[in-house]
Amino acid sequence: MSQLQLSLLGTPVVKHGEHILTFSARKALALLVYLAVEGGTHTRKTLSESFWPELDAEHGRAALRATLLELRKSLEHCHGPGERAHLLVERDTLGIEQGSQLVLDLRLVESVSKQAGRLVEPFKDQAEGELLAQLEQATRLARGPFLAGFTLRDSQFFDDWTRQQREYWHLRLHQLFDALSMLYERAGDGERAIDTVSRWLGFDPLCEEGYRRLMRLRFSQGDRVGALRAYANCRAVLADELQVEPEPETVALAKRIRHTAPVRSPQSQPPHTSLGQPPANLLDGPFLGRSAEFGTLIKCYRHMHAGQPHLVLLQGETGIGKTRLATEFIGWAQAQGAEVLVGRALQTGRQLPYQPLIDVLRCRLEQGHSPDNLFSDVWLAELSRLLPELSDRYPDLPIPATDEALGHNRLFEAMVRLVQLWAARRPLVLLLDDMQWADTATLDIVLYLARSLAEQPAPVLLLLNLRTGADTFPDLQSSWVMALKRTRIPLTTLVLTAFTKEETQRFVQKLAWTEQPLEVGNTRSTDGCPENGEASTFRDALVPFANWLYFQTRGQPLYLVETLKGLLAREIILPSLQENGSWGLVLRAGLLAQTPIGDLIPASVRELIRSQLGQLTPSAWALLVAGAVLGKGLTFERLCQVAQLDELAGLQAMEELLRSGLLCEENLAEESRVFHGYTFPREVIREVVYQEAGATRQRLVQRRVSLVMQEQVGNDQGEEDNLPYPAPFDGHAPAETRNGKGRQLVAGAVSRGMRGKRWTVANDSSGVTRRHAGTGLSEKALLAEWERGATRLAASAFPRTPPGCPARAFFDTS
């Protein structure tokens, strides 16, 4: 029996299998809908009296029989004789089977609305992610009100029933749109939240709550014009349809938006341009991969809004997205009605005392808020230490205390009192960015503020961005953070990590790609990018391209964006003006596959890595260069051998590299054993290290690697080494490996990496003999098998390197 599908949210549509059913009589459709929605069985007497109230009992039952006959013919026409037609027909009752063969859009809406009603916090587990998908699916079913435009003029009963159902399902869909837009908003996905609210208002154009949410979302994105346009639309619709003005809450929100400058700028450029040039932010990626952290910030804001102060430490490496997350959040907080103040420390060697706090005070003054109506002259005089212009504005201020110790104490107290007075008016969010550069005085005053807020609670959220790394005074950071925790202020620490592979794919897919390529690639290489042709199709090349980006950057947001900009500068990515006047992107995957990896590193990323390398000690630099030459599967002992460092010097150098993030730990496996090893966190770091080493140092290190490998081959028949040997010269092969001697050394190293295949190496006067235990294969056959294994091993170690790079060049000629 085919499925019977009824889509009733909007103009009613009935499908039986793949066929859309039509009915000559409206009451046939009305009867079908009523039986399907109400369920159960109904007496013929009740149905005839309800649908044909103008007829007597006999004629009413006759009309019901005729309508039922039409229903049965319509259903039987689509599934053949002998099959049941979904109808439950008895002598005195009628009904419809309510099993899996009856599909109602109302059922999904009802089920999801019950789950949404139990939702407390967003994105706590996988179940809520599934709920998000179900909410999206359920709201997409809403094409309009229940049975839009469908009535029975001669059946008051059916029209009254329809009206009740319409109100019920309107409320259910209102809850679904509300929940879905709220989830997207809490996840920081403003684009999807705005799209959801727009669909919500399309479904219910008189919903003021939807207009208010749209206004807040637009304003949180920095689009004040769009927010006020939403308010104007709200006023116009209410005036036309109901002849009323918006609610006071809506008017107050519009007034606040009109008189408040957004703390962030709009992320999107107009899709059309008259200059013939693509917008500057064409490669600006979406805000994603931070839904859990954004939800945590909102949770902290809710606690603060209830009157409890909160401190949030936002930590992570350079370019990981701390400022982007904070900017998105303060935009959201400002749209909720909070006052937002921003300060930033500068990288001046801690020579500018109180710089972040001076930024905060000036930010407040630039908004037209003078502290004279909040403070007495005594405290204003203390603040004039930070803002000398206060003395010009208020020449009668007393002279601040000249005693240095007393002056610091009074200045700290003045700042605390000012923050508490600001928070007394409305909730305050105070963002201090780049606190790793803050001077000691700023750290002290923030510590004093945190302790004061813990003792005298006020609705203040302190959001401190703190970069991690060896160049940012880690010892001072650690002691200061521990002191903050001892103040007993509620504290939340968020440590940002790089995007996952899936998040990198989503990031790339959300860029403005066009589906009209220049040319289509013909073949595909192991790096996932087409080798031939100028450009690839949107669907074929986008995911492999995203995978290639992830391999190069390991999902680091700054490296990701800068790499895309570098590809745009090299015309590997081209802007394309489309027919509708908007700009899109075209990927020339063939050109990408032909470009050496070293040429694809953006200058900004190279300089960032160079700045980190410039702070290394000579021992750490030597160890890092050894790692760049060796490649993957690095062990401490092997690195020390190649770098010619003793264990103590090597240990100190390794600790320095781990603190700086230039190397990270990993577990290495060989057969059934697991070893502790190291790797470069991103391939681009290794490439820059190798290039910065220079040709002379490269040759010296490669020669030492060759000697180590030769020693390894000589000892191969001796006692088994307890250390896994890395893939030989992964990515950077010395020139001597192209001759017979070098290939013998590589053979010995690779054989140790292939113990799982029972390879052994014997070193005799004639060179390296390759043989397979327990077989009678000739040396020529064994050599061919070994080379295939070596190629596979190299490909697995360095899978997505474009053709023409050193690794691919070496293994192509071996």
mmCIF file of C-alpha atoms in Angstrom, residues 501-732:
data_model
loop_
_atom_site.group_PDB
_atom_site.id
_atom_site.type_symbol
_atom_site.label_atom_id
_atom_site.label_comp_id
_atom_site.label_asym_id
_atom_site.label_seq_id
_atom_site.Cartn_x
_atom_site.Cartn_y
_atom_site.Cartn_z
ATOM 1 C CA LYS A 501 38.346 19.111 9.059
ATOM 2 C CA GLU A 502 34.545 19.262 8.836
ATOM 3 C CA GLU A 503 34.473 22.877 10.059
ATOM 4 C CA THR A 504 37.133 23.798 7.500
ATOM 5 C CA GLN A 505 34.957 22.286 4.782
ATOM 6 C CA ARG A 506 31.956 24.293 6.007
ATOM 7 C CA PHE A 507 34.103 27.440 6.101
ATOM 8 C CA VAL A 508 35.179 26.976 2.486
ATOM 9 C CA GLN A 509 31.717 25.993 1.286
ATOM 10 C CA LYS A 510 30.172 29.155 2.738
ATOM 11 C CA LEU A 511 32.383 31.437 0.650
ATOM 12 C CA ALA A 512 30.822 33.060 -2.403
ATOM 13 C CA TRP A 513 31.731 30.378 -4.938
ATOM 14 C CA THR A 514 30.184 30.458 -8.381
ATOM 15 C CA GLU A 515 29.080 27.255 -10.071
ATOM 16 C CA GLN A 516 30.225 28.494 -13.482
ATOM 17 C CA PRO A 517 33.896 27.432 -13.896
ATOM 18 C CA LEU A 518 36.353 28.686 -16.492
ATOM 19 C CA GLU A 519 37.489 25.194 -17.470
ATOM 20 C CA VAL A 520 36.970 21.772 -15.959
ATOM 21 C CA GLY A 521 39.834 19.646 -14.654
ATOM 22 C CA ASN A 522 40.232 16.206 -16.202
ATOM 23 C CA THR A 523 42.109 14.095 -13.672
ATOM 24 C CA ARG A 524 42.643 14.173 -9.951
ATOM 25 C CA SER A 525 45.881 13.798 -8.041
ATOM 26 C CA THR A 526 46.359 12.390 -4.571
ATOM 27 C CA ASP A 527 46.161 15.867 -3.055
ATOM 28 C CA GLY A 528 42.509 16.099 -4.040
ATOM 29 C CA CYS A 529 42.945 18.821 -6.666
ATOM 30 C CA PRO A 530 42.593 18.313 -10.416
ATOM 31 C CA GLU A 531 45.929 18.100 -12.210
ATOM 32 C CA ASN A 532 44.794 19.209 -15.665
ATOM 33 C CA GLY A 533 42.622 22.102 -16.734
ATOM 34 C CA GLU A 534 42.315 25.642 -15.498
ATOM 35 C CA ALA A 535 39.336 25.367 -13.181
ATOM 36 C CA SER A 536 37.154 22.726 -11.636
ATOM 37 C CA THR A 537 33.436 22.475 -11.157
ATOM 38 C CA PHE A 538 31.967 23.714 -7.916
ATOM 39 C CA ARG A 539 30.802 20.321 -6.704
ATOM 40 C CA ASP A 540 33.857 18.295 -7.750
ATOM 41 C CA ALA A 541 36.642 20.542 -6.509
ATOM 42 C CA LEU A 542 35.317 22.292 -3.428
ATOM 43 C CA VAL A 543 35.567 19.463 -0.883
ATOM 44 C CA PRO A 544 39.032 18.258 -2.021
ATOM 45 C CA PHE A 545 40.168 21.881 -2.065
ATOM 46 C CA ALA A 546 38.926 22.314 1.516
ATOM 47 C CA ASN A 547 40.769 19.131 2.493
ATOM 48 C CA TRP A 548 43.948 20.488 0.928
ATOM 49 C CA LEU A 549 43.544 23.732 2.872
ATOM 50 C CA TYR A 550 43.044 21.783 6.066
ATOM 51 C CA PHE A 551 46.208 19.772 5.448
ATOM 52 C CA GLN A 552 48.234 22.935 4.919
ATOM 53 C CA THR A 553 46.768 24.957 7.808
ATOM 54 C CA ARG A 554 45.314 22.303 10.135
ATOM 55 C CA GLY A 555 42.254 24.513 10.473
ATOM 56 C CA GLN A 556 44.059 27.520 11.975
ATOM 57 C CA PRO A 557 41.690 30.411 11.083
ATOM 58 C CA LEU A 558 44.382 33.036 10.424
ATOM 59 C CA TYR A 559 46.448 30.710 8.245
ATOM 60 C CA LEU A 560 43.280 29.611 6.476
ATOM 61 C CA VAL A 561 42.127 33.118 5.565
ATOM 62 C CA GLU A 562 45.596 34.344 4.642
ATOM 63 C CA THR A 563 46.185 31.307 2.426
ATOM 64 C CA LEU A 564 42.948 32.046 0.588
ATOM 65 C CA LYS A 565 44.032 35.668 0.134
ATOM 66 C CA GLY A 566 47.379 34.473 -1.186
ATOM 67 C CA LEU A 567 45.631 32.230 -3.698
ATOM 68 C CA LEU A 568 43.525 35.194 -4.769
ATOM 69 C CA ALA A 569 46.653 37.314 -5.259
ATOM 70 C CA ARG A 570 48.225 34.567 -7.378
ATOM 71 C CA GLU A 571 45.002 34.286 -9.409
ATOM 72 C CA ILE A 572 44.563 30.657 -8.398
ATOM 73 C CA ILE A 573 41.247 31.906 -7.063
ATOM 74 C CA LEU A 574 39.573 34.402 -9.373
ATOM 75 C CA PRO A 575 36.737 36.835 -8.620
ATOM 76 C CA SER A 576 33.928 36.465 -11.127
ATOM 77 C CA LEU A 577 31.163 38.995 -11.765
ATOM 78 C CA GLN A 578 27.944 37.056 -12.239
ATOM 79 C CA GLU A 579 24.905 37.908 -14.321
ATOM 80 C CA ASN A 580 22.951 39.287 -11.355
ATOM 81 C CA GLY A 581 25.748 41.759 -10.575
ATOM 82 C CA SER A 582 27.069 39.920 -7.512
ATOM 83 C CA TRP A 583 30.603 38.631 -7.140
ATOM 84 C CA GLY A 584 31.586 34.989 -6.911
ATOM 85 C CA LEU A 585 34.793 32.969 -6.786
ATOM 86 C CA VAL A 586 36.259 30.476 -9.259
ATOM 87 C CA LEU A 587 38.924 27.944 -8.274
ATOM 88 C CA ARG A 588 41.656 27.229 -10.834
ATOM 89 C CA ALA A 589 42.538 23.858 -9.370
ATOM 90 C CA GLY A 590 44.892 22.921 -12.189
ATOM 91 C CA LEU A 591 47.120 25.919 -11.480
ATOM 92 C CA LEU A 592 47.028 25.115 -7.776
ATOM 93 C CA ALA A 593 48.238 21.568 -8.433
ATOM 94 C CA GLN A 594 51.207 22.878 -10.453
ATOM 95 C CA THR A 595 52.401 25.427 -7.869
ATOM 96 C CA PRO A 596 55.083 24.342 -5.348
ATOM 97 C CA ILE A 597 53.871 24.478 -1.788
ATOM 98 C CA GLY A 598 56.566 26.948 -0.753
ATOM 99 C CA ASP A 599 55.234 29.509 -3.211
ATOM 100 C CA LEU A 600 51.746 29.303 -1.684
ATOM 101 C CA ILE A 601 52.703 30.519 1.789
ATOM 102 C CA PRO A 602 51.294 34.044 2.279
ATOM 103 C CA ALA A 603 53.734 36.765 3.270
ATOM 104 C CA SER A 604 51.731 37.585 6.406
ATOM 105 C CA VAL A 605 51.868 33.980 7.607
ATOM 106 C CA ARG A 606 55.553 33.733 6.749
ATOM 107 C CA GLU A 607 56.316 36.882 8.762
ATOM 108 C CA LEU A 608 54.275 35.624 11.700
ATOM 109 C CA ILE A 609 56.229 32.372 11.772
ATOM 110 C CA ARG A 610 59.509 34.236 11.294
ATOM 111 C CA SER A 611 58.749 36.383 14.327
ATOM 112 C CA GLN A 612 58.371 33.216 16.384
ATOM 113 C CA LEU A 613 61.541 31.702 14.950
ATOM 114 C CA GLY A 614 63.504 34.860 15.736
ATOM 115 C CA GLN A 615 62.914 34.364 19.459
ATOM 116 C CA LEU A 616 64.332 30.827 19.589
ATOM 117 C CA THR A 617 67.628 29.921 21.196
ATOM 118 C CA PRO A 618 70.293 28.390 18.914
ATOM 119 C CA SER A 619 69.679 24.911 20.339
ATOM 120 C CA ALA A 620 65.924 25.132 19.756
ATOM 121 C CA TRP A 621 66.536 26.386 16.220
ATOM 122 C CA ALA A 622 68.899 23.494 15.479
ATOM 123 C CA LEU A 623 66.377 20.984 16.808
ATOM 124 C CA LEU A 624 63.590 22.557 14.744
ATOM 125 C CA VAL A 625 65.615 22.485 11.510
ATOM 126 C CA ALA A 626 66.410 18.831 12.128
ATOM 127 C CA GLY A 627 62.689 18.181 12.450
ATOM 128 C CA ALA A 628 61.951 20.080 9.235
ATOM 129 C CA VAL A 629 64.404 17.883 7.323
ATOM 130 C CA LEU A 630 63.364 14.602 8.934
ATOM 131 C CA GLY A 631 59.650 15.246 8.460
ATOM 132 C CA LYS A 632 57.070 13.153 10.295
ATOM 133 C CA GLY A 633 57.427 10.635 13.102
ATOM 134 C CA LEU A 634 59.988 12.676 15.007
ATOM 135 C CA THR A 635 61.489 11.205 18.169
ATOM 136 C CA PHE A 636 63.507 13.051 20.768
ATOM 137 C CA GLU A 637 66.551 10.802 20.394
ATOM 138 C CA ARG A 638 66.599 11.069 16.608
ATOM 139 C CA LEU A 639 66.233 14.858 16.695
ATOM 140 C CA CYS A 640 69.113 15.167 19.153
ATOM 141 C CA GLN A 641 71.265 12.916 16.950
ATOM 142 C CA VAL A 642 70.678 15.011 13.848
ATOM 143 C CA ALA A 643 70.947 18.351 15.691
ATOM 144 C CA GLN A 644 74.097 17.121 17.506
ATOM 145 C CA LEU A 645 72.747 18.074 20.942
ATOM 146 C CA ASP A 646 73.291 16.237 24.193
ATOM 147 C CA GLU A 647 70.223 15.102 26.113
ATOM 148 C CA LEU A 648 70.107 18.044 28.539
ATOM 149 C CA ALA A 649 70.475 20.700 25.833
ATOM 150 C CA GLY A 650 68.004 18.823 23.665
ATOM 151 C CA LEU A 651 65.493 18.622 26.515
ATOM 152 C CA GLN A 652 65.673 22.371 27.139
ATOM 153 C CA ALA A 653 65.321 23.066 23.417
ATOM 154 C CA MET A 654 62.338 20.706 23.117
ATOM 155 C CA GLU A 655 60.562 22.343 26.068
ATOM 156 C CA GLU A 656 61.091 25.727 24.422
ATOM 157 C CA LEU A 657 59.626 24.502 21.122
ATOM 158 C CA LEU A 658 56.612 22.961 22.840
ATOM 159 C CA ARG A 659 55.914 26.197 24.747
ATOM 160 C CA SER A 660 56.098 28.212 21.548
ATOM 161 C CA GLY A 661 53.742 25.852 19.727
ATOM 162 C CA LEU A 662 56.214 25.235 16.906
ATOM 163 C CA LEU A 663 56.221 21.534 17.746
ATOM 164 C CA CYS A 664 53.567 19.428 19.427
ATOM 165 C CA GLU A 665 53.493 15.966 20.928
ATOM 166 C CA GLU A 666 52.031 12.895 19.259
ATOM 167 C CA ASN A 667 52.006 9.142 19.718
ATOM 168 C CA LEU A 668 53.839 7.051 17.132
ATOM 169 C CA ALA A 669 52.929 3.437 16.474
ATOM 170 C CA GLU A 670 55.106 0.687 15.051
ATOM 171 C CA GLU A 671 53.678 -2.812 14.933
ATOM 172 C CA SER A 672 52.183 -3.361 18.422
ATOM 173 C CA ARG A 673 54.302 -0.713 20.127
ATOM 174 C CA VAL A 674 53.459 2.920 20.787
ATOM 175 C CA PHE A 675 56.195 5.553 21.072
ATOM 176 C CA HIS A 676 56.201 9.134 22.218
ATOM 177 C CA GLY A 677 57.054 11.507 19.401
ATOM 178 C CA TYR A 678 56.647 15.002 18.008
ATOM 179 C CA THR A 679 55.313 16.678 14.902
ATOM 180 C CA PHE A 680 54.801 20.100 13.384
ATOM 181 C CA PRO A 681 51.301 21.366 14.186
ATOM 182 C CA ARG A 682 50.945 22.675 10.624
ATOM 183 C CA GLU A 683 52.718 21.849 7.396
ATOM 184 C CA VAL A 684 53.200 25.528 6.621
ATOM 185 C CA ILE A 685 55.373 25.944 9.744
ATOM 186 C CA ARG A 686 57.640 23.139 8.655
ATOM 187 C CA GLU A 687 57.931 24.588 5.153
ATOM 188 C CA VAL A 688 58.919 28.029 6.466
ATOM 189 C CA VAL A 689 61.460 26.514 8.874
ATOM 190 C CA TYR A 690 63.039 24.562 6.031
ATOM 191 C CA GLN A 691 63.245 27.613 3.780
ATOM 192 C CA GLU A 692 64.560 29.863 6.563
ATOM 193 C CA ALA A 693 67.339 27.380 7.288
ATOM 194 C CA GLY A 694 68.962 28.262 3.960
ATOM 195 C CA ALA A 695 70.670 26.048 1.405
ATOM 196 C CA THR A 696 73.942 25.619 3.320
ATOM 197 C CA ARG A 697 72.322 24.554 6.577
ATOM 198 C CA GLN A 698 69.939 22.302 4.654
ATOM 199 C CA ARG A 699 72.864 20.431 3.072
ATOM 200 C CA LEU A 700 74.670 20.080 6.402
ATOM 201 C CA VAL A 701 71.610 18.720 8.174
ATOM 202 C CA GLN A 702 70.802 16.418 5.264
ATOM 203 C CA ARG A 703 74.345 15.044 5.427
ATOM 204 C CA ARG A 704 73.946 14.345 9.138
ATOM 205 C CA VAL A 705 70.635 12.627 8.429
ATOM 206 C CA SER A 706 72.371 10.468 5.815
ATOM 207 C CA LEU A 707 75.043 9.460 8.334
ATOM 208 C CA VAL A 708 72.412 8.596 10.909
ATOM 209 C CA MET A 709 70.541 6.539 8.332
ATOM 210 C CA GLN A 710 73.739 4.759 7.294
ATOM 211 C CA GLU A 711 74.434 3.879 10.898
ATOM 212 C CA GLN A 712 70.860 2.631 11.208
ATOM 213 C CA VAL A 713 71.267 0.345 8.174
ATOM 214 C CA GLY A 714 74.503 -1.027 9.569
ATOM 215 C CA ASN A 715 72.845 -1.869 12.867
ATOM 216 C CA ASP A 716 69.713 -3.309 11.317
ATOM 217 C CA GLN A 717 70.795 -6.940 11.743
ATOM 218 C CA GLY A 718 71.915 -6.251 15.267
ATOM 219 C CA GLU A 719 69.728 -5.664 18.249
ATOM 220 C CA GLU A 720 66.373 -4.154 17.454
ATOM 221 C CA ASP A 721 66.131 -0.435 17.930
ATOM 222 C CA ASN A 722 63.332 0.542 20.281
ATOM 223 C CA LEU A 723 62.627 3.707 18.359
ATOM 224 C CA PRO A 724 60.482 3.982 15.223
ATOM 225 C CA TYR A 725 62.315 5.504 12.307
ATOM 226 C CA PRO A 726 60.462 8.307 10.512
ATOM 227 C CA ALA A 727 59.571 8.370 6.857
ATOM 228 C CA PRO A 728 62.910 9.184 5.199
ATOM 229 C CA PHE A 729 63.374 12.839 4.284
ATOM 230 C CA ASP A 730 59.611 13.358 4.202
ATOM 231 C CA GLY A 731 59.141 16.387 1.988
ATOM 232 C CA HIS A 732 62.785 17.455 1.612
#
